[in-house]
Short mmCIF file of C-alpha atoms and ligand atoms in Angstrom, two decimals:
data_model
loop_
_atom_site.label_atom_id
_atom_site.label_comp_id
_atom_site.label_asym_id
_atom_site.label_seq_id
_atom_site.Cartn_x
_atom_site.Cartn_y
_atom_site.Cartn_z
CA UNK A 1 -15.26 -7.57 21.89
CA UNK A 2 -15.09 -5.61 24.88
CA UNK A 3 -17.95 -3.65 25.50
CA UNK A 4 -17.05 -0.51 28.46
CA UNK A 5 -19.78 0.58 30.66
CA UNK A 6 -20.25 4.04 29.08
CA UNK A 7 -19.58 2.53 25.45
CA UNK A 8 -22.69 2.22 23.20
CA UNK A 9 -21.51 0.26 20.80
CA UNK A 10 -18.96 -2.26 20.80
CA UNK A 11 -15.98 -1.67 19.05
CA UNK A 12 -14.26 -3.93 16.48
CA UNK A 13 -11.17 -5.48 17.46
CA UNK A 14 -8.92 -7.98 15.98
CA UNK A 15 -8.90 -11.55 17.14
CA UNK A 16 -5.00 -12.28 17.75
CA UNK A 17 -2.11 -10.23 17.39
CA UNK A 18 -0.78 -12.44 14.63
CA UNK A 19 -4.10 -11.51 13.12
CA UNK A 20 -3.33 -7.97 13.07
CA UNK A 21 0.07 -8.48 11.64
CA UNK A 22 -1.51 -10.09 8.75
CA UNK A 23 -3.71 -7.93 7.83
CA UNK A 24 -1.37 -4.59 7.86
CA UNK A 25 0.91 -7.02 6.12
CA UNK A 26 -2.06 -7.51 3.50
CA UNK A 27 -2.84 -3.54 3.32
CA UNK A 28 1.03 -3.25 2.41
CA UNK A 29 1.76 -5.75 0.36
CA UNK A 30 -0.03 -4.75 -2.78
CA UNK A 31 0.24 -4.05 -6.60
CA UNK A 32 2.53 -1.29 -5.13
CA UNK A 33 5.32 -4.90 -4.28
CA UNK A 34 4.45 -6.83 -7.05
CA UNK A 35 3.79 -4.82 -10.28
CA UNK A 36 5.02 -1.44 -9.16
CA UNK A 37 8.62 -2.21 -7.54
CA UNK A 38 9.88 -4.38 -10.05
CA UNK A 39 8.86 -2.27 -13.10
CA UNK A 40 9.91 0.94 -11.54
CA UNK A 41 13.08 -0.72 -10.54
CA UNK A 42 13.86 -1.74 -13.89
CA UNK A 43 13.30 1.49 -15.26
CA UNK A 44 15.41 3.33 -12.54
CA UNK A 45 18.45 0.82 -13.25
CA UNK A 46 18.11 -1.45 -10.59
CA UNK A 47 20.98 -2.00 -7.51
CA UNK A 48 21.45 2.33 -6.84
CA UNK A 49 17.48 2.43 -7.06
CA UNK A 50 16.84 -0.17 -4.62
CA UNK A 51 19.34 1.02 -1.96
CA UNK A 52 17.60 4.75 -2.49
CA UNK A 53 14.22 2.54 -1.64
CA UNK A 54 15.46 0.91 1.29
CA UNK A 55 17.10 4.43 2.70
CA UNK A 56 13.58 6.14 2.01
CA UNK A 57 11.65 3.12 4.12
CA UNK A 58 14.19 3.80 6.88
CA UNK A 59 13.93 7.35 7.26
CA UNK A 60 10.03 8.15 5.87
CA UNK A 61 8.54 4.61 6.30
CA UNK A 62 9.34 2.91 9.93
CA UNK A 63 8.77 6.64 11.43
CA UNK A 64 5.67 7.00 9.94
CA UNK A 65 4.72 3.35 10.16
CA UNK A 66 4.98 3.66 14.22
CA UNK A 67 3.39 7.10 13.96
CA UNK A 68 0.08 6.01 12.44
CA UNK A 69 0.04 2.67 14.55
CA UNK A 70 0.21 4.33 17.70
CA UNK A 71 -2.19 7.42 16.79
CA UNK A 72 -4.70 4.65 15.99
CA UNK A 73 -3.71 2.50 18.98
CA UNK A 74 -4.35 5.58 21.32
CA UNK A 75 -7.02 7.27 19.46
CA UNK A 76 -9.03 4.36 19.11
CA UNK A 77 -11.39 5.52 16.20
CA UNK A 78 -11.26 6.44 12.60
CA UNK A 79 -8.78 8.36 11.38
CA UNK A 80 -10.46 11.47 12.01
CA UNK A 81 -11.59 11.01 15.18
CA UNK A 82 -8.00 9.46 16.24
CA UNK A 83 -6.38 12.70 15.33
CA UNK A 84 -9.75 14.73 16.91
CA UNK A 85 -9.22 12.91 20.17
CA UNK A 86 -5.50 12.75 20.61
CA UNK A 87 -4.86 17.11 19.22
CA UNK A 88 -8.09 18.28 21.78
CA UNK A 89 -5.75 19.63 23.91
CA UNK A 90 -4.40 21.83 20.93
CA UNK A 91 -7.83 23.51 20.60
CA UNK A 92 -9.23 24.71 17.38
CA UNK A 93 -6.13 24.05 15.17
CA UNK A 94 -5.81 20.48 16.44
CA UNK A 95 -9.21 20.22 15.35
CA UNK A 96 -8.55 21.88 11.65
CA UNK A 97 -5.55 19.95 11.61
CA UNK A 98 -7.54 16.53 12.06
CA UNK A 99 -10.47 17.22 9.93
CA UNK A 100 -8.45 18.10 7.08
CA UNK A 101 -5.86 15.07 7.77
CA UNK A 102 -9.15 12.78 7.79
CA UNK A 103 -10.91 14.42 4.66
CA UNK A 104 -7.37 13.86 3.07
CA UNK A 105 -7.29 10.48 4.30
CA UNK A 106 -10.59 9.37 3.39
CA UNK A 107 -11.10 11.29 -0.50
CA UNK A 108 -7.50 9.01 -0.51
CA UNK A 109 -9.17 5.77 0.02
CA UNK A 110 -11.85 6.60 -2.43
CA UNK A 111 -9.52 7.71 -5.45
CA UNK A 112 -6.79 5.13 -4.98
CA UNK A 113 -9.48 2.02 -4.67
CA UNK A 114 -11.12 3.58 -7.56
CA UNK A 115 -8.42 2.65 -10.17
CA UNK A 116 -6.52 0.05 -7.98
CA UNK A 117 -9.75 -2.33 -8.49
CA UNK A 118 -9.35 -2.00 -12.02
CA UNK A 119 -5.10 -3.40 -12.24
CA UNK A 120 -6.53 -6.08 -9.75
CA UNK A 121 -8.95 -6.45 -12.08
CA UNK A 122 -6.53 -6.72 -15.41
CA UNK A 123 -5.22 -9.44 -12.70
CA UNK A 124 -8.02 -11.10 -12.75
CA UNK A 125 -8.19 -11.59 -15.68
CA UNK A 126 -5.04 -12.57 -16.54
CA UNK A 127 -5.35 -15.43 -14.14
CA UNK A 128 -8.70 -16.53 -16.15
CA UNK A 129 -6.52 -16.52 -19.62
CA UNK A 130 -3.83 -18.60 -17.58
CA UNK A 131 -6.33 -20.80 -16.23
CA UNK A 132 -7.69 -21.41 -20.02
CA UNK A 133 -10.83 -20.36 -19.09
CA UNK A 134 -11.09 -17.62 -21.63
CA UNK A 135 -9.01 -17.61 -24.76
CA UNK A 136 -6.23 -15.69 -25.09
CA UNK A 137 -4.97 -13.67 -27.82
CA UNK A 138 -3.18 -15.76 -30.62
CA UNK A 139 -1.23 -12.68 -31.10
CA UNK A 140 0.47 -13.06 -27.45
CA UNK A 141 0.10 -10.89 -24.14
CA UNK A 142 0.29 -8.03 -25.63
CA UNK A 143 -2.80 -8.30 -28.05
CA UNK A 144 -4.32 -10.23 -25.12
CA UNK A 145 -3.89 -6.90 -22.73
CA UNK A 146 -4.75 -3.93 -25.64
CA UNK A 147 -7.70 -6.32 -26.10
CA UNK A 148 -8.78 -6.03 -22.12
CA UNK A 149 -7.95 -2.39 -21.91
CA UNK A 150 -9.43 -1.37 -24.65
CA UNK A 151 -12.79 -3.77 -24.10
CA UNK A 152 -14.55 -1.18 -21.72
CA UNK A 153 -17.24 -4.05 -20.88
CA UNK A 154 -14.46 -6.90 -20.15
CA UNK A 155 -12.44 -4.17 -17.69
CA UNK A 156 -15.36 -3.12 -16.09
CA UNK A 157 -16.79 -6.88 -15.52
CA UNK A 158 -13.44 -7.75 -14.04
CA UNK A 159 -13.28 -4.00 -11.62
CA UNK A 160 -16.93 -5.06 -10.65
CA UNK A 161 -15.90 -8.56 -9.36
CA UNK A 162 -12.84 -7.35 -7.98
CA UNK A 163 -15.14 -4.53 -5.94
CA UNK A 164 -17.62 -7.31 -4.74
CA UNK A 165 -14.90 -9.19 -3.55
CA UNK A 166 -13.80 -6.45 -1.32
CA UNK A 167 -16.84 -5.50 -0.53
CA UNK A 168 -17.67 -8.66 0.87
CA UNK A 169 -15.22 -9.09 3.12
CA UNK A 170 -15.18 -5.83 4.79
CA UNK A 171 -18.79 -5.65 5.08
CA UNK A 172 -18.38 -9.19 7.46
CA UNK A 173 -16.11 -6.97 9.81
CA UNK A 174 -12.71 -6.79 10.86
CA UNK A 175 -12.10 -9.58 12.96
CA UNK A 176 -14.73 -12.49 11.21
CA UNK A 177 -13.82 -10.91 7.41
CA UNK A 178 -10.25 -8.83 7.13
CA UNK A 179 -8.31 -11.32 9.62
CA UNK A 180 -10.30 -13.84 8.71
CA UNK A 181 -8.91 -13.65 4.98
CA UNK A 182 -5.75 -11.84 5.10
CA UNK A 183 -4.94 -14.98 7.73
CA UNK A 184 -5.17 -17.13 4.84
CA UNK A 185 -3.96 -14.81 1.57
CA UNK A 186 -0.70 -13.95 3.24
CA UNK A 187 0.95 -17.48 4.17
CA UNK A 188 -0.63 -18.42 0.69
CA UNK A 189 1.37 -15.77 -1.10
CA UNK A 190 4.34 -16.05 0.68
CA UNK A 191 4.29 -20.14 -0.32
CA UNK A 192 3.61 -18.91 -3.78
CA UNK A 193 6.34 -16.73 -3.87
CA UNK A 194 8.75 -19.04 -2.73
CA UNK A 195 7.67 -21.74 -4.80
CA UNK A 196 8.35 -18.78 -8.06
CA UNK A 197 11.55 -18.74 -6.30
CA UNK A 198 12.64 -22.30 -6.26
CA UNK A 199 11.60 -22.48 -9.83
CA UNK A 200 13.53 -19.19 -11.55
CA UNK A 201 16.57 -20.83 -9.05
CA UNK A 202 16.59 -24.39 -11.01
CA UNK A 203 15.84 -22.48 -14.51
CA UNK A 204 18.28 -20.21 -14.22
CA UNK A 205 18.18 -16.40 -14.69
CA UNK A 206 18.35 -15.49 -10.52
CA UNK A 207 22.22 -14.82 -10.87
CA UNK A 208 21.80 -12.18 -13.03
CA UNK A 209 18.55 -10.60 -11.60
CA UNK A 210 20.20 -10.28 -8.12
CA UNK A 211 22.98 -8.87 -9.63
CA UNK A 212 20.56 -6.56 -11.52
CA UNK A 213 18.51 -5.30 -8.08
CA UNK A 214 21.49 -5.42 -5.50
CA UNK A 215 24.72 -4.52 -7.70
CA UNK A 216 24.30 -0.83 -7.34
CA UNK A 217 25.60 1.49 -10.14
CA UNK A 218 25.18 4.93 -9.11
CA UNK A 219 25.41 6.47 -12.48
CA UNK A 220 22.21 5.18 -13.42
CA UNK A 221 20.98 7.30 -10.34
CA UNK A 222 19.13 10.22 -10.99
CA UNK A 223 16.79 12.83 -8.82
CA UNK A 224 14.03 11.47 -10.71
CA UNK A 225 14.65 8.28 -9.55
CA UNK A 226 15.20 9.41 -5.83
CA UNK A 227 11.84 11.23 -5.71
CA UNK A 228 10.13 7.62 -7.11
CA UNK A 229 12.16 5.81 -4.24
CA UNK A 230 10.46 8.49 -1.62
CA UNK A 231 6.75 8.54 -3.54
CA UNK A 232 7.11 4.50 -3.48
CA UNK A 233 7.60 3.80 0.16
CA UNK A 234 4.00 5.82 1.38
CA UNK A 235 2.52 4.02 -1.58
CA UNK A 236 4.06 0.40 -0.82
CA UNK A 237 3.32 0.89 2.82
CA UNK A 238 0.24 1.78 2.65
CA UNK A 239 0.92 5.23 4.19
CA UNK A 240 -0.16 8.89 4.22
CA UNK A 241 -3.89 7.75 4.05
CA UNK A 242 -4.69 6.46 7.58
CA UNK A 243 -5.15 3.01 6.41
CA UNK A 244 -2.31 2.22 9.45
CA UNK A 245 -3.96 4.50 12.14
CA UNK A 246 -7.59 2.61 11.38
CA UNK A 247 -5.71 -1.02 11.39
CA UNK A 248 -3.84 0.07 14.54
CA UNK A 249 -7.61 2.05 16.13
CA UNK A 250 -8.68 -2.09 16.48
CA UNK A 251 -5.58 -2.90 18.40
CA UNK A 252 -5.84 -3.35 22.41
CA UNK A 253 -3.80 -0.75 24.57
CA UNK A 254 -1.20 -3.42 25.24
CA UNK A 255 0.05 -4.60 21.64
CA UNK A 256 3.73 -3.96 20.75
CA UNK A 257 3.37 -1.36 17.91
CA UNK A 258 6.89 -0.53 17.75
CA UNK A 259 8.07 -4.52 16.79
CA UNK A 260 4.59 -5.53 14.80
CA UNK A 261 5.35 -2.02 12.83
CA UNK A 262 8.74 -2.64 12.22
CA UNK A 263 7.36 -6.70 11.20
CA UNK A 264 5.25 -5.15 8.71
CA UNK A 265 7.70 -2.97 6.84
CA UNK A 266 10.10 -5.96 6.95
CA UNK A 267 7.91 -8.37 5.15
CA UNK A 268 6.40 -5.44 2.94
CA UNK A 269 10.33 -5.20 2.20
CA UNK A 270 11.27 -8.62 1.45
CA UNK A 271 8.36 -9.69 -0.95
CA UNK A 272 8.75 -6.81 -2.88
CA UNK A 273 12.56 -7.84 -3.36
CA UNK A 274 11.72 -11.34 -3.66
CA UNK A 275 8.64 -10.69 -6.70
CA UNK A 276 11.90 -8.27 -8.04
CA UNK A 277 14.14 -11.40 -7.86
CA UNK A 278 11.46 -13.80 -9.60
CA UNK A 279 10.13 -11.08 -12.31
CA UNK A 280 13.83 -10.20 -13.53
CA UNK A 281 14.80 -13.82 -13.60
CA UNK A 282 12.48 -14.42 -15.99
CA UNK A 283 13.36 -11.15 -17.89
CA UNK A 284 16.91 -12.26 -18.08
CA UNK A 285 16.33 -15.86 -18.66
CA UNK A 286 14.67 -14.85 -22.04
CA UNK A 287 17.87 -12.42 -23.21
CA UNK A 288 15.24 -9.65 -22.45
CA UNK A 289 15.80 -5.98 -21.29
CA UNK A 290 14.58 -4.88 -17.95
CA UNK A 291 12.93 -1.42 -18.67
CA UNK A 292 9.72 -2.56 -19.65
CA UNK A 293 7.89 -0.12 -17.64
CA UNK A 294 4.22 -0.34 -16.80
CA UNK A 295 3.81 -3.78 -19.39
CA UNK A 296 6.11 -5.64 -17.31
CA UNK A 297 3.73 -7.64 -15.34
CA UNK A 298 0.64 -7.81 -17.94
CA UNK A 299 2.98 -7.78 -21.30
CA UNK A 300 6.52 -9.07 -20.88
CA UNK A 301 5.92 -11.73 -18.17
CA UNK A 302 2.44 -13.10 -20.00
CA UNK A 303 4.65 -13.85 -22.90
CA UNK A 304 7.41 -15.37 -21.60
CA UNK A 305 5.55 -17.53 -19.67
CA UNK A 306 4.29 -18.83 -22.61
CA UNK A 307 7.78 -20.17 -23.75
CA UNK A 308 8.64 -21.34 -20.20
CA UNK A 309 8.57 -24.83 -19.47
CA UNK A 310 5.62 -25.63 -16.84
CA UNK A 311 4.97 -21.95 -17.96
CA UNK A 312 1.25 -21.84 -17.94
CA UNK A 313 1.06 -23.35 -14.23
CA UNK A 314 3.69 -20.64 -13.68
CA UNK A 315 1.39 -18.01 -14.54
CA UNK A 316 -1.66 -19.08 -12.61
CA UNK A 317 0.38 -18.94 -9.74
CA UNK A 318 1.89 -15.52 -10.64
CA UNK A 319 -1.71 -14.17 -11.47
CA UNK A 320 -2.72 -15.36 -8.15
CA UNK A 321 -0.42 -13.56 -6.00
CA UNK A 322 -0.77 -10.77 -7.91
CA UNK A 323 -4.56 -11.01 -7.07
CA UNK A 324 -4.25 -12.08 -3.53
CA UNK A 325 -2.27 -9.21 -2.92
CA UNK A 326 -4.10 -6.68 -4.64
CA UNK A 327 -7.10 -8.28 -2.75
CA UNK A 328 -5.82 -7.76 0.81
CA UNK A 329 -4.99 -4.13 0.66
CA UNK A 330 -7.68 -3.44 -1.16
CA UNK A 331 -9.35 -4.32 2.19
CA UNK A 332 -7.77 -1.55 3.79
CA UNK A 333 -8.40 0.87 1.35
CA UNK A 334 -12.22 0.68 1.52
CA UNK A 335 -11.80 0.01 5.61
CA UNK A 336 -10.59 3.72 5.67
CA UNK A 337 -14.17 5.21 4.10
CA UNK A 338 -15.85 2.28 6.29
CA UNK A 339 -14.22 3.19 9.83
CA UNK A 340 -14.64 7.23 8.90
CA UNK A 341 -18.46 6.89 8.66
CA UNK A 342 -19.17 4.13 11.15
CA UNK A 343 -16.88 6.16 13.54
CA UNK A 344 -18.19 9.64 13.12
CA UNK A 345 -21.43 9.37 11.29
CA UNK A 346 -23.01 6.95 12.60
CA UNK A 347 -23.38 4.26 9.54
CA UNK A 348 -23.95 0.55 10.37
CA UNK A 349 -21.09 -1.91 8.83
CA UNK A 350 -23.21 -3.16 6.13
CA UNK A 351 -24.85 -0.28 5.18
CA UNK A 352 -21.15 1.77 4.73
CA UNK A 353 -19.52 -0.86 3.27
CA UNK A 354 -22.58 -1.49 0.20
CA UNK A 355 -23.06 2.51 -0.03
CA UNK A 356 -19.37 3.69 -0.13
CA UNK A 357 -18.03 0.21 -2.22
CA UNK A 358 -20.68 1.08 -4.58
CA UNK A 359 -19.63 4.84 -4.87
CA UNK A 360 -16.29 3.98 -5.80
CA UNK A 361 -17.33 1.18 -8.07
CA UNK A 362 -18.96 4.13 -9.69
CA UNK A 363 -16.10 6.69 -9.86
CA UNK A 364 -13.83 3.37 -11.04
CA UNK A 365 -15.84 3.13 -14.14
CA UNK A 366 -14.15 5.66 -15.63
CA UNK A 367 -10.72 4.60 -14.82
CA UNK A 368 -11.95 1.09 -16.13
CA UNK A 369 -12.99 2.70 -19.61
CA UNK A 370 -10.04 5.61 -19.92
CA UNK A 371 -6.42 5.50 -19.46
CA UNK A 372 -6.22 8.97 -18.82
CA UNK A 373 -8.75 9.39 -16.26
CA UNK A 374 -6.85 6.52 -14.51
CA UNK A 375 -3.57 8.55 -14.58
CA UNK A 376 -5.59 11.54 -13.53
CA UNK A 377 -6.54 9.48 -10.17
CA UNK A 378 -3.38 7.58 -9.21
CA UNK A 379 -1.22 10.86 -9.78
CA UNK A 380 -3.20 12.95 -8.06
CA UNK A 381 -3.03 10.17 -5.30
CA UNK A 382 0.31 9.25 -5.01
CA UNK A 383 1.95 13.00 -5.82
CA UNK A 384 -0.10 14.39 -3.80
CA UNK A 385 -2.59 13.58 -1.58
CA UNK A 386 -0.83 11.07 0.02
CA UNK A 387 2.86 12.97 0.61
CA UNK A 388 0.06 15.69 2.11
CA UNK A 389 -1.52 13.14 4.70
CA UNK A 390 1.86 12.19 5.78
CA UNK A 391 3.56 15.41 6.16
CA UNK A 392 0.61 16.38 8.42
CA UNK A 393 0.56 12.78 9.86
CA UNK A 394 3.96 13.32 11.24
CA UNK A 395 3.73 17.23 12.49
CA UNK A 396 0.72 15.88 14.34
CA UNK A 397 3.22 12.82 15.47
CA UNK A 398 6.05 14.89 16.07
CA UNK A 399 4.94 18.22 17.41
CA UNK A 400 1.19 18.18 18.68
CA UNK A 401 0.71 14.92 20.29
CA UNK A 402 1.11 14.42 23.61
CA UNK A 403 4.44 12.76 24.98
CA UNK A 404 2.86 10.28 26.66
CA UNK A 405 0.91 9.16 23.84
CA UNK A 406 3.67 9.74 21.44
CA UNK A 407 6.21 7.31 23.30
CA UNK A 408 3.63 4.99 24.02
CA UNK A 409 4.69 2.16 21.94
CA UNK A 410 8.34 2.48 22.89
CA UNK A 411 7.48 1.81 26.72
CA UNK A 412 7.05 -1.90 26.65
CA UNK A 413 10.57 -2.17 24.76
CA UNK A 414 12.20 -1.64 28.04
CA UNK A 415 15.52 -0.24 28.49
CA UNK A 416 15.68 0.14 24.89
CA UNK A 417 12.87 1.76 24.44
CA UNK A 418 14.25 5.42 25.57
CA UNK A 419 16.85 5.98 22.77
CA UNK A 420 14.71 4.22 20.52
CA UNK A 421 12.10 6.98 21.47
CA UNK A 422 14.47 10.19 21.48
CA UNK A 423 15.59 8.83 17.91
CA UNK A 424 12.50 8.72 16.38
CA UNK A 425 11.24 11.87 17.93
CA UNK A 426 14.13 13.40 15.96
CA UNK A 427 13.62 11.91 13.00
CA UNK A 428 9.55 12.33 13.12
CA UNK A 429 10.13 16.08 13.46
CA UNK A 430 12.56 16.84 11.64
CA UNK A 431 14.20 14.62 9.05
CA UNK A 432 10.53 12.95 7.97
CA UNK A 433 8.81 16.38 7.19
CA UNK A 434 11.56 17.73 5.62
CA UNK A 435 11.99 14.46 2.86
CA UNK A 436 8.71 14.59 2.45
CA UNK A 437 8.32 17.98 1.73
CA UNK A 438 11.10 18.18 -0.94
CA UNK A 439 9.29 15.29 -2.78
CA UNK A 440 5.84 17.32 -2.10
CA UNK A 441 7.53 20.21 -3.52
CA UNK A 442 9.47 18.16 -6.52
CA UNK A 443 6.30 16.33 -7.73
CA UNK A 444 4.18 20.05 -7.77
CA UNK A 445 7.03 20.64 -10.29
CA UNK A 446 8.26 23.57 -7.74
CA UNK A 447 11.74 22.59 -7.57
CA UNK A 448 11.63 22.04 -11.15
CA UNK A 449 10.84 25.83 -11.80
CA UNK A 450 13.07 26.79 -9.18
CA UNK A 451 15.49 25.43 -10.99
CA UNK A 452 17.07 22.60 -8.15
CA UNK A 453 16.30 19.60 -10.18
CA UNK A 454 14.92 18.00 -12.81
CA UNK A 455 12.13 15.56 -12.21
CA UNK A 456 10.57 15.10 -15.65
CA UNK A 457 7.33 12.70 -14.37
N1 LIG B 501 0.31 -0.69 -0.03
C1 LIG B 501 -0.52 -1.08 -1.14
C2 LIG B 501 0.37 -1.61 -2.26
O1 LIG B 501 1.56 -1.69 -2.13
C3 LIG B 501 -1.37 0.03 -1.65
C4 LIG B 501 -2.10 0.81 -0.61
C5 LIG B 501 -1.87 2.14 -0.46
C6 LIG B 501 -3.00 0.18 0.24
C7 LIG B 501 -2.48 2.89 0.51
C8 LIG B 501 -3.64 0.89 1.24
C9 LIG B 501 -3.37 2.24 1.38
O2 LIG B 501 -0.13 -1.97 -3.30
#
C-alpha cells in the first residue's frame, strides 16, 4: 500500500494485476453465466439469441466495461466520489450528476445482493443434497426445490450462510480477502467447467447443444428477446452499478484497462457459452426440451443428474461452480456499499462491511420467504436501476469527462491506441446511450404503449 504524503489513510490496492483480473472476472461471472444465460437462452431459441448477446456485449458491454475501469482508475475512490472528482470541473451538475449515479449505484448493490444471496443460497443447498448430506426429496428435484422455497427457515438458513460468507471476505479487505479468494475460485471453476465439458463430450449430447446455441434461426427472434440480450449483458457484466469503477478505483495509474477490460468480458463470454454447452448437453442427452425457464438449473438438471452415470459426483461439481461463482460476485456487490461509506463517510472496513452485510441480510429475508417480493427486487434492478446507472455512466464517459482522463487507458496501447480511442468515443456517446435507452424505454413498457414493439416481460 502506498501511503502519499498528504494521504491520511492508506488506500486499498490490489496485490498483482493478475489479481485484479480475477476478481472483476469473479464480479462477472455470476448466476447471471451460469443459471441465467443458459435458461434465458433456451427460452429465446438459442443460436439468433446468442449472436443478439454477443452484438449487445460489443456495442453496450466493452464500451462501458472500459468506461467504468478507467473512471475508477482515475477517480480513485468509490463510485461516488470517482464521478465527484473526475465531473468538478462541470460544476454543480457534475456534482448532481455523480451523487445521483452513486445513490443509483449503491441502493443497486443493496437490492441485487439482497435476493442474489438467496439463488446462491438455493445453490447451496443443492450442493448439500448432492453431497448426501441432507436428504433429498424421494419425489425428485422438483419436490426437493418447492420443498426449499417454500421452507422459509431452510431458505433463510442457506441466504444467512451465503451472507456470512461474503461478509467475511470483504470485511478482510481487498487485496488479503477479494484477491485472495477470487485467486483461487476462478482457476477452480474454470477446471470444473472443463472437466463438465470433457464429460457431456464422452456422454454425448454436445453435438446437438452447440448446434442448439450457435445454429442461429432468426425466426425464433423476437424484440422481446433482443431487449433480454441488451438487459443481460449490464447484468452478466456486472455493469451499470459501479461495481467496475470501485474494482478499477484499487488499480495503480499504470495498469492496462483497455486489454484487462476487454480480458474480463472475454472470459465472462466464454464460461457463460461453455455452462450453455454443458447444461444443454445434458438437456438433450435426456430427449428433453430446452425451454425450461427459471427451473433449469434447480429442476431439470437436479433430475437428470440423477439418471446420469457418475451423476451425483456430477452434481457436486455443478453445485459448486454454481456457488463459487455466485460467491465471487457477490463480493463485488457488497464491495460497492463498502467502498461508498469507507470512501465518503468515513466507516472503518469492518465496521461497513458487518453494518451494511447485515442490512441487506435483513432486506433479503423477505426475498428468502416470498417469491414475489424477490421479483419485485431483481426487476426493479435489472429493468431499471441498472440500464439508469449506465446510461448516466456513459454520458459522464462520453460527454463530461475530461479527454485526458477519458483516453487514458488507450495511451499505453501505442499506435493503436488512437483509433481505438476515436472509436469508442463514438460509440460511448452515441451508439451506447442510445441502445440503452430504447431498452430503458422498452422495459418502462413506453415503447409498448407507443405502440413500436411488443415486449410482453
Ligand atoms: N455479473 C454477476 C452475474 O453475472 C452479477 C452482478 C451484477 C455482480 C452486478 C455485480 C454487479 O451473476
Amino acid at each position: 500500500m502506498d501511503r502519499g504524503p498528504d494521504s491520511p489513510k492508506p488506500r486499498a490496492r490490489w496485490g498483482t494485476r493478475l489479481g485484479f483480473v480475477l476478481a472483476a472476472s469473479g464480479s462477472a461471472v455470476g448466476l447471471g453465466n451460469i443459471w441465467k444465460f443458459p435458461y434465458i437462452t433456451g427460452e429465446y431459441g438459442g443460436g439468433a439469441f446468442v449472436l443478439v448477446y454477443l452484438g449487445c456485449i460489443l456495442l453496450i458491454g466493452l464500451p462501458l466495461m472500459y468506461s467504468e475501469l478507467i473512471i475508477g482508475r482515475r477517480g480513485g475512490k468509490d463510485v461516488l466520489g470517482a464521478l465527484r472528482a473526475l465531473t468538478r470541473h462541470r460544476g454543480p451538475g457534475g456534482r448532481i450528476l455523480s451523487v445521483l449515479t452513486g445513490t443509483l449505484a449503491v441502493g443497486s448493490g443493496f437490492f441485487i445482493l439482497s435476493y442474489y444471496s438467496v439463488v446462491a443460497g438455493w445453490a447451496i443447498h443443492f450442493l448439500v443434497v448432492s453431497l448426501g448430506i441432507t436428504s433429498r426429496s424421494p419425489d425428485g428435484a422438483e419436490a426437493t426445490f418447492l420443498a426449499l422455497v417454500g421452507s422459509s427457515a431452510l431458505s433463510v438458513l442457506w441466504h444467512s450462510v451465503f451472507m456470512l460468507l461474503v461478509i467475511g471476505v470483504v470485511a478482510r479487505g481487498v487485496h488479503e480477502g477479494i484477491e485472495f479468494l477470487c485467486s483461487r475460485l476462478m482457476p477452480a471453476l474454470v477446471g470444473i467447467l472443463l472437466l463438465l465439458l470433457v464429460y457431456v463430450g464422452l456422454t454425448g449430447g454436445l453435438a446437438l447443444s452447440v448446434e442448439f446455441l450457435f445454429r442461429p434461426d432468426f425466426s425464433k427472434l423476437s424484440g422481446e428477446a433482443i431487449l433480454e440480450a441488451l438487459g443481460h449483458a449490464f447484468f452478466t457484466l456486472s455493469l451499470g452499478m459501479g461495481a467496475m469503477v470501485t474494482y478499477g478505483s484499487y488499480l495503480k495509474r499504470d495498469t492496462y484497462v483497455v486489454r484487462d477490460g476487454v480480458t474480463v468480458a472475454v472470459l465472462d463470454t466464454v464460461i457463460a457459452l461453455l455452462a450453455g454447452m454443458v447444461i444443454f448437453s445434458v438437456v438433450f442427452a435426456a430427449g428433453m426440451e430446452p425451454g425450461a425457464g427459471p427451473g433449469l438449473v434447480f429442476v431439470t438438471l437436479p433430475d437428470l443428474f440423477l439418471d446420469m452415470p457418475g451423476g451425483t459426483l456430477f452434481g457436486v461439481a455443478f453445485f459448486f461452480l454454481l456457488l463459487f461463482a455466485a460467491w465471487s460476485s457477490g463480493l463485488s456487490l457488497l464491495e460497492v456499499v463498502v467502498a461508498y461509506f469507507v470512501d465518503e463517510h468515513g466507516f472503518s472496513r469492518t465496521a461497513a462491511s458487518w453494518l451494511f452485510g447485515a442490512l441487506i441480510w435483513g432486506l433479503g429475508l423477505g426475498s428468502a420467504v416470498s417469491g414475489d417480493f424477490m421479483d419485485f427486487f431483481d426487476n426493479l434492478t435489472t429493468r431499471y436501476m441498472l440500464p439508469l446507472g449506465g446510461l448516466i455512466i456513459a454520458v459522464i464517459a462520453g460527454w463530461l469527462l475530461r479527454p485526458a482522463d477519458r483516453e487514458a487507458g488507450f495511451l499505453s496501447l501505442g499506435d493503436a491506441g488512437t483509433p481505438l480511442a476515436r472509436a469508442w468515443t463514438l460509440i460511448i456517446r452515441f451508439v451506447t446511450p442510445i441502445l440503452v435507452l430504447v431498452v430503458l424505454l422498452a422495459k418502462m413498457g413506453i415503447l409498448d404503449r407507443l405502440g413500436f414493439l411488443r415486449t410482453g416481460g
